[in-house]
Coordinates of C-alpha atoms in Angstrom, one line a residue:
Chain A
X1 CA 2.3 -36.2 25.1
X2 CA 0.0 -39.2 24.1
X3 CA -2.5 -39.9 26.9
X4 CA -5.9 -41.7 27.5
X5 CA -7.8 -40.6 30.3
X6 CA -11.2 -42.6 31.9
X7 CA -12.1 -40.6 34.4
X8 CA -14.8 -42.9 35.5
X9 CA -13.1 -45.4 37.7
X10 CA -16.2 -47.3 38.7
X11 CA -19.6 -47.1 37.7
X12 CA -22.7 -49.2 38.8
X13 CA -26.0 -49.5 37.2
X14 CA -29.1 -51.6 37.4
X15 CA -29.5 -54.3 34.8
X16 CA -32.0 -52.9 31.5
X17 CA -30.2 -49.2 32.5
X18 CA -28.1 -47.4 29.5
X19 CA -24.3 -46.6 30.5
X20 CA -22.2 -44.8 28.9
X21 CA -18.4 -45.3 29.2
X22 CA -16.0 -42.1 28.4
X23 CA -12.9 -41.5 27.1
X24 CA -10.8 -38.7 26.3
X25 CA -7.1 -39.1 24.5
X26 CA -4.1 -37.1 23.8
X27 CA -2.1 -36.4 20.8
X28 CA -0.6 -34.5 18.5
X29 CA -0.4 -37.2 15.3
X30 CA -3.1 -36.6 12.7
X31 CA -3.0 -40.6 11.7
X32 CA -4.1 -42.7 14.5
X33 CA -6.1 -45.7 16.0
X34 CA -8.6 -45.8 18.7
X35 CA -10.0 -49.1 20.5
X36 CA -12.6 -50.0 23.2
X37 CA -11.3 -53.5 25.3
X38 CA -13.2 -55.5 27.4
X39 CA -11.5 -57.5 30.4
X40 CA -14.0 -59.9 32.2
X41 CA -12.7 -61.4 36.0
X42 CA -10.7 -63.9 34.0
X43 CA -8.3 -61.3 33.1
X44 CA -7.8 -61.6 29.3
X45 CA -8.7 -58.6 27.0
X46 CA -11.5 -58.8 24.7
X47 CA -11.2 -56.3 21.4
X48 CA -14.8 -54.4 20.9
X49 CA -14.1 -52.0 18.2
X50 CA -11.4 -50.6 16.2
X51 CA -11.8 -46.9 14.9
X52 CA -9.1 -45.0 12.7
X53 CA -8.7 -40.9 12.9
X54 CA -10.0 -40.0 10.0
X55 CA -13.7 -41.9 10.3
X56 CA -15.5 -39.9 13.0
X57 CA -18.8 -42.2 12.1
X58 CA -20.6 -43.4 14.4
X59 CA -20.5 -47.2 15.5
X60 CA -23.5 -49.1 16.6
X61 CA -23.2 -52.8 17.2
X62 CA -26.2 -54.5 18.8
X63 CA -26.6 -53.0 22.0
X64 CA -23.2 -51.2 22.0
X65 CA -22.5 -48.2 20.1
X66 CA -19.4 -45.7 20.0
X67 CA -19.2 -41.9 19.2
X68 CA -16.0 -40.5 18.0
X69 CA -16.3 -36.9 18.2
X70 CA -12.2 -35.5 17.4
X71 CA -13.1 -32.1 18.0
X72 CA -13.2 -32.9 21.8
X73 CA -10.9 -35.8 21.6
X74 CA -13.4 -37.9 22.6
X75 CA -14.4 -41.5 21.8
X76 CA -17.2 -42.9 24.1
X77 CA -18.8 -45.5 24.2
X78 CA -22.2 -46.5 25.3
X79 CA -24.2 -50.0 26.2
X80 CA -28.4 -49.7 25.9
X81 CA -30.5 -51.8 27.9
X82 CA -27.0 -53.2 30.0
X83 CA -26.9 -56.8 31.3
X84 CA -25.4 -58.6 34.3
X85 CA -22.9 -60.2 31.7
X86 CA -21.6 -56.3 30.5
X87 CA -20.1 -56.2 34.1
X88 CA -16.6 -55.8 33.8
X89 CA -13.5 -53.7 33.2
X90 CA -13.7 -51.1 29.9
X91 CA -10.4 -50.0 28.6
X92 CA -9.9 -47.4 25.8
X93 CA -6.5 -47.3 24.0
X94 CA -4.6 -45.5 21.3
X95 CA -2.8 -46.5 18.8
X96 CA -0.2 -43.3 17.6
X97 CA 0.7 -42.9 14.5
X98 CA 4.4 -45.0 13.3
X99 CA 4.8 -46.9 16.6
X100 CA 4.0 -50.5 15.2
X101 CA 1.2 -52.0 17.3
X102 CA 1.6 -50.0 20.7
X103 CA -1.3 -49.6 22.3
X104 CA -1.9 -46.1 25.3
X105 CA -4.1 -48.1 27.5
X106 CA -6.5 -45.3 29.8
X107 CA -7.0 -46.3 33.4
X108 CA -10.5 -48.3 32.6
X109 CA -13.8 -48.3 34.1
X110 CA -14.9 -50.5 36.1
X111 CA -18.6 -51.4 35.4
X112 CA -21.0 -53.4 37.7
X113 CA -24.5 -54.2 36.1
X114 CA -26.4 -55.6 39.2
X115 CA -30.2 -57.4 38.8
Chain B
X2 CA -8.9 -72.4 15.8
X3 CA -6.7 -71.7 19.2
X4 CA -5.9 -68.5 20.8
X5 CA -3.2 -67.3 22.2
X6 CA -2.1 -69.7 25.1
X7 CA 0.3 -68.0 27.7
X8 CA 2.2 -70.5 30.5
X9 CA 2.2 -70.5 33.2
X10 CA -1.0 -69.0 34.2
X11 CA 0.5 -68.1 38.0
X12 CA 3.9 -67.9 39.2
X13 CA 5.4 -67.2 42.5
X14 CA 9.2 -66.1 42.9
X15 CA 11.0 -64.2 45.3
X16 CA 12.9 -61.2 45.1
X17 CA 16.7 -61.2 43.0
X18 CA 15.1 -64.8 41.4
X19 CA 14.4 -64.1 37.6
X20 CA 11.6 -65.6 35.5
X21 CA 10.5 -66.7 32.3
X22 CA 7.4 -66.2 30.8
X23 CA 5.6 -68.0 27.5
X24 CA 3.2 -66.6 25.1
X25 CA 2.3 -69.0 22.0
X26 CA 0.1 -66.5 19.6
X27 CA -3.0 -68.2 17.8
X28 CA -1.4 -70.1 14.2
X29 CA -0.3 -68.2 11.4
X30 CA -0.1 -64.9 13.3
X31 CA 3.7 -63.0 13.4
X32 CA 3.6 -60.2 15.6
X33 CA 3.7 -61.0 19.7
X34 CA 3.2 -57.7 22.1
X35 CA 3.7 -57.8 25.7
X36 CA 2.0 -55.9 28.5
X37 CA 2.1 -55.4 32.1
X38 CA -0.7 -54.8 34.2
X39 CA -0.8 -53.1 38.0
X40 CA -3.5 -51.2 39.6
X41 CA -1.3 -48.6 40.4
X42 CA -0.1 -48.3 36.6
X43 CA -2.5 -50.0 34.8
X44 CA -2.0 -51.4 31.4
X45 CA 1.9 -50.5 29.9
X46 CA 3.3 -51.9 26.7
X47 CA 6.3 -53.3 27.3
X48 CA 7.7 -54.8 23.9
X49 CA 7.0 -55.9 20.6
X50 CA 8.3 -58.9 18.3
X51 CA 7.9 -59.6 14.5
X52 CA 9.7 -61.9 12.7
X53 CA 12.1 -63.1 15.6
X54 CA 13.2 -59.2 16.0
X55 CA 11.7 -56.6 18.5
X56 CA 10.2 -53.5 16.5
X57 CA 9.3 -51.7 19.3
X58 CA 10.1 -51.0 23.2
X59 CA 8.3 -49.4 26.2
X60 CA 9.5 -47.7 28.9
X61 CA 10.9 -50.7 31.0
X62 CA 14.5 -51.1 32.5
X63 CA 16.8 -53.6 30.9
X64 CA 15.9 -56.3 33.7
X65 CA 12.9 -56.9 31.1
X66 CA 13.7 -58.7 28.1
X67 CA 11.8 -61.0 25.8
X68 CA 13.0 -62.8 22.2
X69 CA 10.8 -64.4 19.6
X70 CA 11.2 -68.0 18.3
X71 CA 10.9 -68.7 13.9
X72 CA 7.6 -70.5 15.0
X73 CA 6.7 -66.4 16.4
X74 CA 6.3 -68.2 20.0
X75 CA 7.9 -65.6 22.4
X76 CA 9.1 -65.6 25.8
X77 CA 9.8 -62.6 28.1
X78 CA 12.1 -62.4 31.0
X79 CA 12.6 -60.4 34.1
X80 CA 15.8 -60.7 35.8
X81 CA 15.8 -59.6 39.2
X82 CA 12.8 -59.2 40.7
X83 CA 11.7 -56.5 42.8
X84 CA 8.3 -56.3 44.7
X85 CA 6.7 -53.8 42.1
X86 CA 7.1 -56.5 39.3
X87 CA 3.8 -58.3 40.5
X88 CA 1.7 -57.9 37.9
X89 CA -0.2 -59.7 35.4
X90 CA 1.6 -60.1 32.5
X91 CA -0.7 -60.0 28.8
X92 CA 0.6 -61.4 26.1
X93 CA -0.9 -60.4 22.4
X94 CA -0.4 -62.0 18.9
X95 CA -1.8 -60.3 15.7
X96 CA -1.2 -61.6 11.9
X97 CA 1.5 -58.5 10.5
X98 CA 3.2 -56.1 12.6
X99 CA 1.9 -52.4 13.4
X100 CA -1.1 -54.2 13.9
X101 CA -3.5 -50.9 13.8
X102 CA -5.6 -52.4 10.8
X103 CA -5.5 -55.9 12.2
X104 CA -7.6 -57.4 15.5
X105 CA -4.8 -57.9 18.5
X106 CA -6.2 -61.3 20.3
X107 CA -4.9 -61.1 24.0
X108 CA -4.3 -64.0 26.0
X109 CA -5.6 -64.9 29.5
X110 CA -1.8 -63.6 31.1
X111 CA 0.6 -64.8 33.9
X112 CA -0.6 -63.6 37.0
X113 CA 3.3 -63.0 39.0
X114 CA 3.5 -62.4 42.5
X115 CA 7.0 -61.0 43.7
X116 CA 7.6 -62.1 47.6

């Protein structure tokens, strides 16, 4: 089976705090895609990062930064010093291997930076 | 440069009516997914469309269909509703199909409420 699984359905932090979002997938393919997506209140999905199955290097990007670790099926992801404007919903998604551009969406987390 | 523009934004129908929704992808781009979104099950792929031919299908019954214009524009259609169609509906363009090594821009989706 090919799953994603947040387990973090909500998490709240103070603004300046460091956050970090997980993510655990499923399968069995040896070629695939992993993604991070942000959806703000207005509903449409913004692509963060893009990471293939055979780079496990880590990602930094400002303050967001991503750790792929495949021997725990893992791909978290992490914002430092978090803002008011990070609130929103985190989805991570696979891509398997031969299935076009299907993406496994997890459950997301929902994350609420307050001031 | 435009993104992807989906129409209408919200839609109200009732149950048995069917409905069609829009999805323009951003220019030059080929490949148009669809997705539902619930809260009960979250993101789902429901088809995808390159070159005016679907390349790919979710696990949806046949009361969801969808077609793809030569100018890649792509409509998706749900004949007789039923209250758990209420979703909002995403609609995705990227430039090639199997999109893995290429960004997939959503747009802002069609909220529709089943009454």
């Amino acid at each position: 089976a090919q799953k994603v699984t947040q387990a973090q359905t909500e998490i709240s932090v103070v603004e300046k705090e460091d956050v970090t979002l997980d993510c655990v997938y499923e399968t069995r393919d040896t070629t695939y895609y992993l993604f991070w997506y942000k959806q703000p209140p207005s509903g449409e999905l913004v692509f963060l990062i893009r990471r293939n199955s055979f780079d496990e290097q880590n990602e930094i990007s400002g303050r967001y930064s991503w750790n792929f670790q495949k021997s725990t099926s893992s791909f978290n992801f992490t914002i430092t010093a978090s803002q008011v404007v990070d609130s929103a919903v985190y989805f991570c998604a696979l891509n398997p291997h031969n299935q076009g551009g299907k993406l496994i969406f997890g459950q997301g987390t929902e994350l609420s930076v307050k001031p | 440069k435009a993104g992807v523009t989906q129409t209408p934004r919200y839609l109200i129908k009732t149950r048995g009516q069917q409905v069609t929704l829009s999805c323009s992808p951003i220019s030059g781009h080929r490949s148009v997914s669809w997705y539902q979104q619930t809260p009960g099950q979250g993101l789902q792929f429901l088809f995808e469309y390159f070159s005016e031919t679907q390349r790919n299908k979710g696990n949806f019954p046949g009361r969801f269909s969808g077609r793809q214009f030569s100018n890649s524009r792509s409509e998706m259609n749900v004949s007789t509703l039923e209250l758990g169609d209420s979703a909002l509906y995403l609609c995705a363009s990227s430039l090639v199909l199997g999109s893995v090594t290429d960004t997939q821009y959503f747009g802002p989706g069609t909220r529709l409420t089943v009454l």
